[in-house]
Each structure stands twice: as C-alpha cells, then as structure tokens.
C-alpha cells in the first residue's frame, strides 16, 4: 500500500497540554496514525485518554505543571514519561498560555508567566527529550508556533515574543540535531477555535475583523492540524528539518 510511511505504529509520542484544545487534536491524530501517547500536563486528560483508546492505542497521563516545575521537575516528568513505554519517538510541545494586555500594562509577573510556559518549558522539554533521542539515534520534535511567530499581534507582547523565540529555537536545534537523526520542526496554527482565542471570538469587532482576513473564511479546528502533525512525526518527513508549516486558512499569504 502506498503511503505506509505515514503510519506511526509502534511509536510513542509525548504531547504536552493535550487535555483540551489543539493538544487534544494533535494527540488524537497521532493515535489515529498508530502511536501510543504520553499526555504531559497539569490537568486530568480523561476525555483525550478515552478517545485515544477508541483507536486501540494507549494513553498515559504524566502530571506536570509547566509553570512551576522548573528544570528539575521537567527532567523528572520526562524521565517518568520515558518509563511508561520505555522510550519516546515523538515530542510535541503544545502547551501554551496567552496574556492579553497593552504592553505598557504588562507586569514582570505577566511577562514571566507567559515566557516560562511558552519558551522555558519548551526548551527544557526539547533538551531532556533531545538527549534521549540523540542517544537512541533519532526522533521527531514538533513545536507549536503561531502566526505570532511571524507577526506582532495585538496587545499580546509576551506571547508574540515567546512564539518568535519558539521558531528560533526550532531552527537552532534543527541545525545541531539534523545530522543525528533528530528532526526538529514547527507547526504554526492560524486562528483556531479553542479556549486560547475565546476572548477574541467573544469580542464582536475583533471576531469580525479576524474572520474577514482569513481567506478560508472560517476559524480553524484542532482537526485541521492532523495532517501536518502526522506528516512531521512520520518517516515521510525524514529529510525535513528546521521548518515551520503554517496551517492558517491562508492568513500569512494575504
Ligand atoms: P488552550 O485551549 O488554552 O489549551 C492550552 C493547553 O495548554 C491546555 O491543555 C492547558 O492545560 C495547557 N497548559 C497551559 N498552562 C500549562 C501549564 N502551566 N502546565 C501544563 N499545561 C499547561 O489553547 P490551544 O489553542 O489549544 O493552544 C495550544 C497551543 O497552540 C499553544 O501553544 C498556543 O499558543 C498555540 N496556538 C494556538 C492558536 C489558536 O488560535 N488557538 C493559534 C496558534 C498557536 P490546562 O487545561 O491545565 O490549563
């Protein structure tokens, strides 16, 4: 059968923030393609776990609050994740937070809260899982970037800075690790209907302005990321390094 290389049977994926939103969609796509999943996060991913099991795959929760874990806590969580199935083939850094306020009103705590989850934790997870993948001779890391990896956004300065940095980190790690069989890439979702964008969708003016600017004419859904994540996680992406796939309904091209 053609396209067998897209299958992920026997692979183990660690997905952060998969109890809801895009992370849930990413975990389900990986499971549908054949992967078992470790769901790392601070909330019980009961719904995601049950839905993964409908694909005949296994899902295990590793508790970790990425805002407070610190480097040692994240190393311990990764060690626990590797203990579940014995190894990790795929890391998806999805968990993220957003703080909406004019830049002049952003406190140091606000700034720190966003950068800790969206950037520090991403680096620490890449470092811990990357060491394991380098030792095994291969793996896939997919970081969830954003339109605000390319654009400044509206009153979300810490988020925009963090997502620009995620793209820079993705490229930096790819430069180092591509020659060792570890593929590091990113997906940049456009405007997706999740809790992250609830405030925008609740604001009639912002909601209308955003929708008018999306060439596809609709907000994205978690399921829209399924093809990109399975591609980047699979053997078909073996020669893809340090790139970002926008899944944005045409937003960046406009
Ligand atoms: P969401 O619905 O708000 O979900 C965020 C996820 O991150 C939740 O699972 C949440 O867990 C987890 N998380 C937040 N803080 C955490 C912490 N301290 N420790 C562990 N997990 C934590 O947002 P989403 O839209 O799915 O966003 C997922 C990713 O896509 C984020 O990186 C976001 O920046 C990015 N993104 C989203 C959009 C969009 O339009 N929605 C566009 C571009 C990029 P809890 O349930 O425990 O809070």
Short mmCIF file of N, CA and C and ligand atoms in Angstrom, two decimals, residues 16-26 40-44 64-69 93-98 100 113 116-118 121-122 143-148 159 162-163 166 187-198 200-201 219-220 222 225 247, ligand 1:
data_model
loop_
_atom_site.label_atom_id
_atom_site.label_comp_id
_atom_site.label_asym_id
_atom_site.label_seq_id
_atom_site.Cartn_x
_atom_site.Cartn_y
_atom_site.Cartn_z
N UNK A 16 2.31 17.66 25.15
CA UNK A 16 2.01 18.50 26.32
C UNK A 16 0.68 19.23 26.10
N UNK A 17 -0.05 19.43 27.21
CA UNK A 17 -1.31 20.19 27.14
C UNK A 17 -2.34 19.56 26.23
N UNK A 18 -2.52 18.24 26.37
CA UNK A 18 -3.39 17.52 25.44
C UNK A 18 -4.76 17.21 26.04
N UNK A 19 -5.10 17.81 27.17
CA UNK A 19 -6.42 17.53 27.77
C UNK A 19 -7.53 18.26 27.04
N UNK A 20 -7.18 19.29 26.26
CA UNK A 20 -8.21 20.07 25.53
C UNK A 20 -7.54 20.78 24.36
N UNK A 21 -8.38 21.43 23.56
CA UNK A 21 -7.87 22.32 22.52
C UNK A 21 -7.02 21.63 21.46
N UNK A 22 -6.04 22.36 20.95
CA UNK A 22 -5.22 21.84 19.86
C UNK A 22 -4.43 20.61 20.29
N UNK A 23 -3.97 20.60 21.55
CA UNK A 23 -3.19 19.45 22.02
C UNK A 23 -3.98 18.17 21.98
N UNK A 24 -5.27 18.27 22.31
CA UNK A 24 -6.12 17.08 22.21
C UNK A 24 -6.20 16.62 20.75
N UNK A 25 -6.41 17.56 19.84
CA UNK A 25 -6.48 17.20 18.43
C UNK A 25 -5.18 16.58 17.93
N UNK A 26 -4.06 17.10 18.40
CA UNK A 26 -2.75 16.56 17.98
C UNK A 26 -2.55 15.15 18.51
N UNK A 40 1.36 14.80 28.88
CA UNK A 40 2.03 15.52 29.97
C UNK A 40 1.30 16.83 30.19
N UNK A 41 0.82 17.04 31.43
CA UNK A 41 0.12 18.28 31.72
C UNK A 41 -0.35 18.33 33.15
N UNK A 42 -0.96 19.47 33.49
CA UNK A 42 -1.36 19.67 34.89
C UNK A 42 -2.79 19.23 35.16
N UNK A 43 -3.59 19.00 34.10
CA UNK A 43 -5.00 18.61 34.27
C UNK A 43 -5.22 17.19 33.79
N UNK A 44 -6.19 16.52 34.40
CA UNK A 44 -6.51 15.15 34.05
C UNK A 44 -7.03 15.08 32.60
N UNK A 64 2.27 17.23 35.34
CA UNK A 64 3.35 18.23 35.39
C UNK A 64 2.76 19.60 35.12
N UNK A 65 3.00 20.54 36.04
CA UNK A 65 2.62 21.93 35.81
C UNK A 65 3.86 22.64 35.26
N UNK A 66 3.82 23.00 34.01
CA UNK A 66 5.00 23.56 33.34
C UNK A 66 5.32 24.97 33.83
N UNK A 67 4.38 25.59 34.53
CA UNK A 67 4.64 26.93 35.07
C UNK A 67 5.49 26.88 36.33
N UNK A 68 5.41 25.78 37.05
CA UNK A 68 6.08 25.70 38.35
C UNK A 68 7.12 24.58 38.44
N UNK A 69 7.17 23.71 37.45
CA UNK A 69 8.01 22.50 37.58
C UNK A 69 9.50 22.85 37.67
N UNK A 93 5.55 19.82 21.60
CA UNK A 93 5.46 20.91 22.58
C UNK A 93 4.28 21.80 22.20
N UNK A 94 3.15 21.49 22.84
CA UNK A 94 1.90 22.20 22.52
C UNK A 94 1.45 23.16 23.61
N UNK A 95 1.61 22.79 24.88
CA UNK A 95 1.05 23.59 25.97
C UNK A 95 1.51 25.05 25.85
N UNK A 96 0.56 25.95 26.04
CA UNK A 96 0.92 27.37 25.95
C UNK A 96 -0.15 28.23 26.59
N UNK A 97 0.25 29.43 26.96
CA UNK A 97 -0.67 30.39 27.58
C UNK A 97 -0.53 31.73 26.88
N UNK A 98 -1.57 32.55 27.04
CA UNK A 98 -1.57 33.88 26.42
C UNK A 98 -2.07 34.88 27.46
N UNK A 100 -3.45 38.82 27.54
CA UNK A 100 -3.85 39.92 26.67
C UNK A 100 -3.88 41.22 27.46
N UNK A 113 5.19 34.73 33.44
CA UNK A 113 4.25 33.61 33.36
C UNK A 113 4.15 33.07 31.93
N UNK A 116 7.66 31.54 30.75
CA UNK A 116 8.01 30.29 31.46
C UNK A 116 7.37 29.08 30.78
N UNK A 117 6.09 29.19 30.45
CA UNK A 117 5.38 28.04 29.84
C UNK A 117 5.70 27.96 28.35
N UNK A 118 5.64 29.09 27.66
CA UNK A 118 5.73 29.06 26.19
C UNK A 118 7.15 28.91 25.66
N UNK A 121 9.83 26.20 29.24
CA UNK A 121 9.43 24.79 29.32
C UNK A 121 9.67 24.09 27.99
N UNK A 122 9.46 24.79 26.89
CA UNK A 122 9.68 24.18 25.57
C UNK A 122 11.16 23.82 25.42
N UNK A 143 7.31 21.58 17.53
CA UNK A 143 6.92 22.68 18.41
C UNK A 143 5.73 23.42 17.81
N UNK A 144 4.80 23.81 18.67
CA UNK A 144 3.63 24.54 18.18
C UNK A 144 3.94 26.03 18.26
N UNK A 145 4.11 26.61 17.09
CA UNK A 145 4.41 28.03 16.94
C UNK A 145 3.09 28.78 16.80
N UNK A 146 3.03 29.80 15.95
CA UNK A 146 1.83 30.65 15.87
C UNK A 146 1.99 31.61 14.70
N UNK A 147 0.89 32.26 14.31
CA UNK A 147 1.02 33.40 13.40
C UNK A 147 1.93 34.46 14.04
N UNK A 148 1.93 34.48 15.38
CA UNK A 148 2.74 35.48 16.09
C UNK A 148 4.18 34.99 16.27
N UNK A 159 3.38 36.97 24.48
CA UNK A 159 3.04 35.81 23.63
C UNK A 159 3.78 35.90 22.30
N UNK A 162 7.40 35.14 22.80
CA UNK A 162 7.63 33.72 23.07
C UNK A 162 7.51 32.89 21.81
N UNK A 163 6.54 33.23 20.96
CA UNK A 163 6.33 32.40 19.76
C UNK A 163 7.37 32.70 18.68
N UNK A 166 10.15 30.53 19.89
CA UNK A 166 9.93 29.10 19.63
C UNK A 166 10.41 28.75 18.21
N UNK A 187 4.83 23.65 13.72
CA UNK A 187 3.56 23.93 13.05
C UNK A 187 3.09 25.29 13.57
N UNK A 188 2.67 26.15 12.66
CA UNK A 188 2.13 27.46 13.06
C UNK A 188 0.64 27.48 12.76
N UNK A 189 -0.18 27.21 13.78
CA UNK A 189 -1.63 27.29 13.54
C UNK A 189 -2.05 28.73 13.31
N UNK A 190 -3.08 28.88 12.50
CA UNK A 190 -3.69 30.20 12.35
C UNK A 190 -4.65 30.46 13.49
N UNK A 191 -5.74 31.14 13.22
CA UNK A 191 -6.71 31.46 14.27
C UNK A 191 -7.68 30.28 14.42
N UNK A 192 -7.54 29.58 15.57
CA UNK A 192 -8.27 28.33 15.79
C UNK A 192 -9.30 28.53 16.90
N UNK A 193 -10.40 27.86 16.77
CA UNK A 193 -11.49 27.99 17.76
C UNK A 193 -11.21 27.12 18.98
N UNK A 194 -10.44 27.66 19.92
CA UNK A 194 -10.16 26.98 21.19
C UNK A 194 -10.30 28.00 22.32
N UNK A 195 -10.07 27.56 23.56
CA UNK A 195 -10.14 28.48 24.70
C UNK A 195 -9.13 29.62 24.57
N UNK A 196 -8.00 29.34 23.92
CA UNK A 196 -6.95 30.35 23.74
C UNK A 196 -7.47 31.60 23.05
N UNK A 197 -8.44 31.43 22.15
CA UNK A 197 -8.96 32.55 21.36
C UNK A 197 -10.40 32.92 21.76
N UNK A 198 -10.86 32.41 22.90
CA UNK A 198 -12.25 32.67 23.32
C UNK A 198 -12.50 34.17 23.47
N UNK A 200 -11.13 36.62 21.90
CA UNK A 200 -11.23 37.24 20.56
C UNK A 200 -12.58 36.95 19.95
N UNK A 201 -13.02 35.69 20.07
CA UNK A 201 -14.29 35.32 19.43
C UNK A 201 -15.48 35.92 20.16
N UNK A 219 -12.74 30.04 11.10
CA UNK A 219 -11.71 29.74 12.09
C UNK A 219 -11.30 28.27 11.94
N UNK A 220 -10.07 27.97 12.33
CA UNK A 220 -9.61 26.59 12.25
C UNK A 220 -10.10 25.76 13.42
N UNK A 222 -9.12 22.03 15.82
CA UNK A 222 -7.99 21.15 16.16
C UNK A 222 -7.75 20.08 15.08
N UNK A 225 -5.13 20.35 12.13
CA UNK A 225 -3.68 20.14 12.30
C UNK A 225 -3.28 18.68 12.09
N UNK A 247 -0.61 26.31 9.23
CA UNK A 247 -1.93 25.72 8.95
C UNK A 247 -2.92 26.80 9.36
P1 LIG B 1 -5.95 26.11 25.12
O1 LIG B 1 -7.24 25.55 24.62
O2 LIG B 1 -5.96 27.27 26.03
O3 LIG B 1 -5.11 24.91 25.76
C1 LIG B 1 -3.86 25.17 26.34
C2 LIG B 1 -3.27 23.87 26.83
O4 LIG B 1 -2.00 24.18 27.46
C3 LIG B 1 -4.14 23.19 27.88
O5 LIG B 1 -4.05 21.80 27.77
C4 LIG B 1 -3.51 23.67 29.17
O6 LIG B 1 -3.74 22.83 30.27
C5 LIG B 1 -2.04 23.63 28.78
N1 LIG B 1 -1.26 24.41 29.74
C6 LIG B 1 -1.34 25.73 29.97
N2 LIG B 1 -0.55 26.07 31.00
C7 LIG B 1 0.03 24.91 31.43
C8 LIG B 1 0.91 24.60 32.47
N3 LIG B 1 1.37 25.53 33.31
N4 LIG B 1 1.33 23.32 32.61
C9 LIG B 1 0.86 22.36 31.79
N5 LIG B 1 0.00 22.60 30.79
C10 LIG B 1 -0.42 23.87 30.62
O7 LIG B 1 -5.05 26.60 23.91
P2 LIG B 1 -4.85 26.00 22.43
O8 LIG B 1 -5.47 26.95 21.48
O9 LIG B 1 -5.19 24.58 22.38
O10 LIG B 1 -3.28 26.20 22.31
C11 LIG B 1 -2.36 25.13 22.23
C12 LIG B 1 -1.07 25.68 21.65
O11 LIG B 1 -1.33 26.21 20.34
C13 LIG B 1 -0.47 26.83 22.45
O12 LIG B 1 0.93 26.75 22.43
C14 LIG B 1 -0.93 28.05 21.69
O13 LIG B 1 -0.09 29.15 21.89
C15 LIG B 1 -0.85 27.53 20.28
N6 LIG B 1 -1.64 28.26 19.31
C16 LIG B 1 -2.99 28.39 19.43
C17 LIG B 1 -3.68 29.09 18.45
C18 LIG B 1 -5.16 29.27 18.50
O14 LIG B 1 -5.69 30.06 17.67
N7 LIG B 1 -5.89 28.64 19.37
C19 LIG B 1 -3.01 29.64 17.36
C20 LIG B 1 -1.65 29.49 17.27
C21 LIG B 1 -0.96 28.78 18.24
P3 LIG B 1 -4.89 23.21 31.37
O15 LIG B 1 -6.19 22.71 30.80
O16 LIG B 1 -4.44 22.50 32.58
O17 LIG B 1 -4.88 24.71 31.51
#
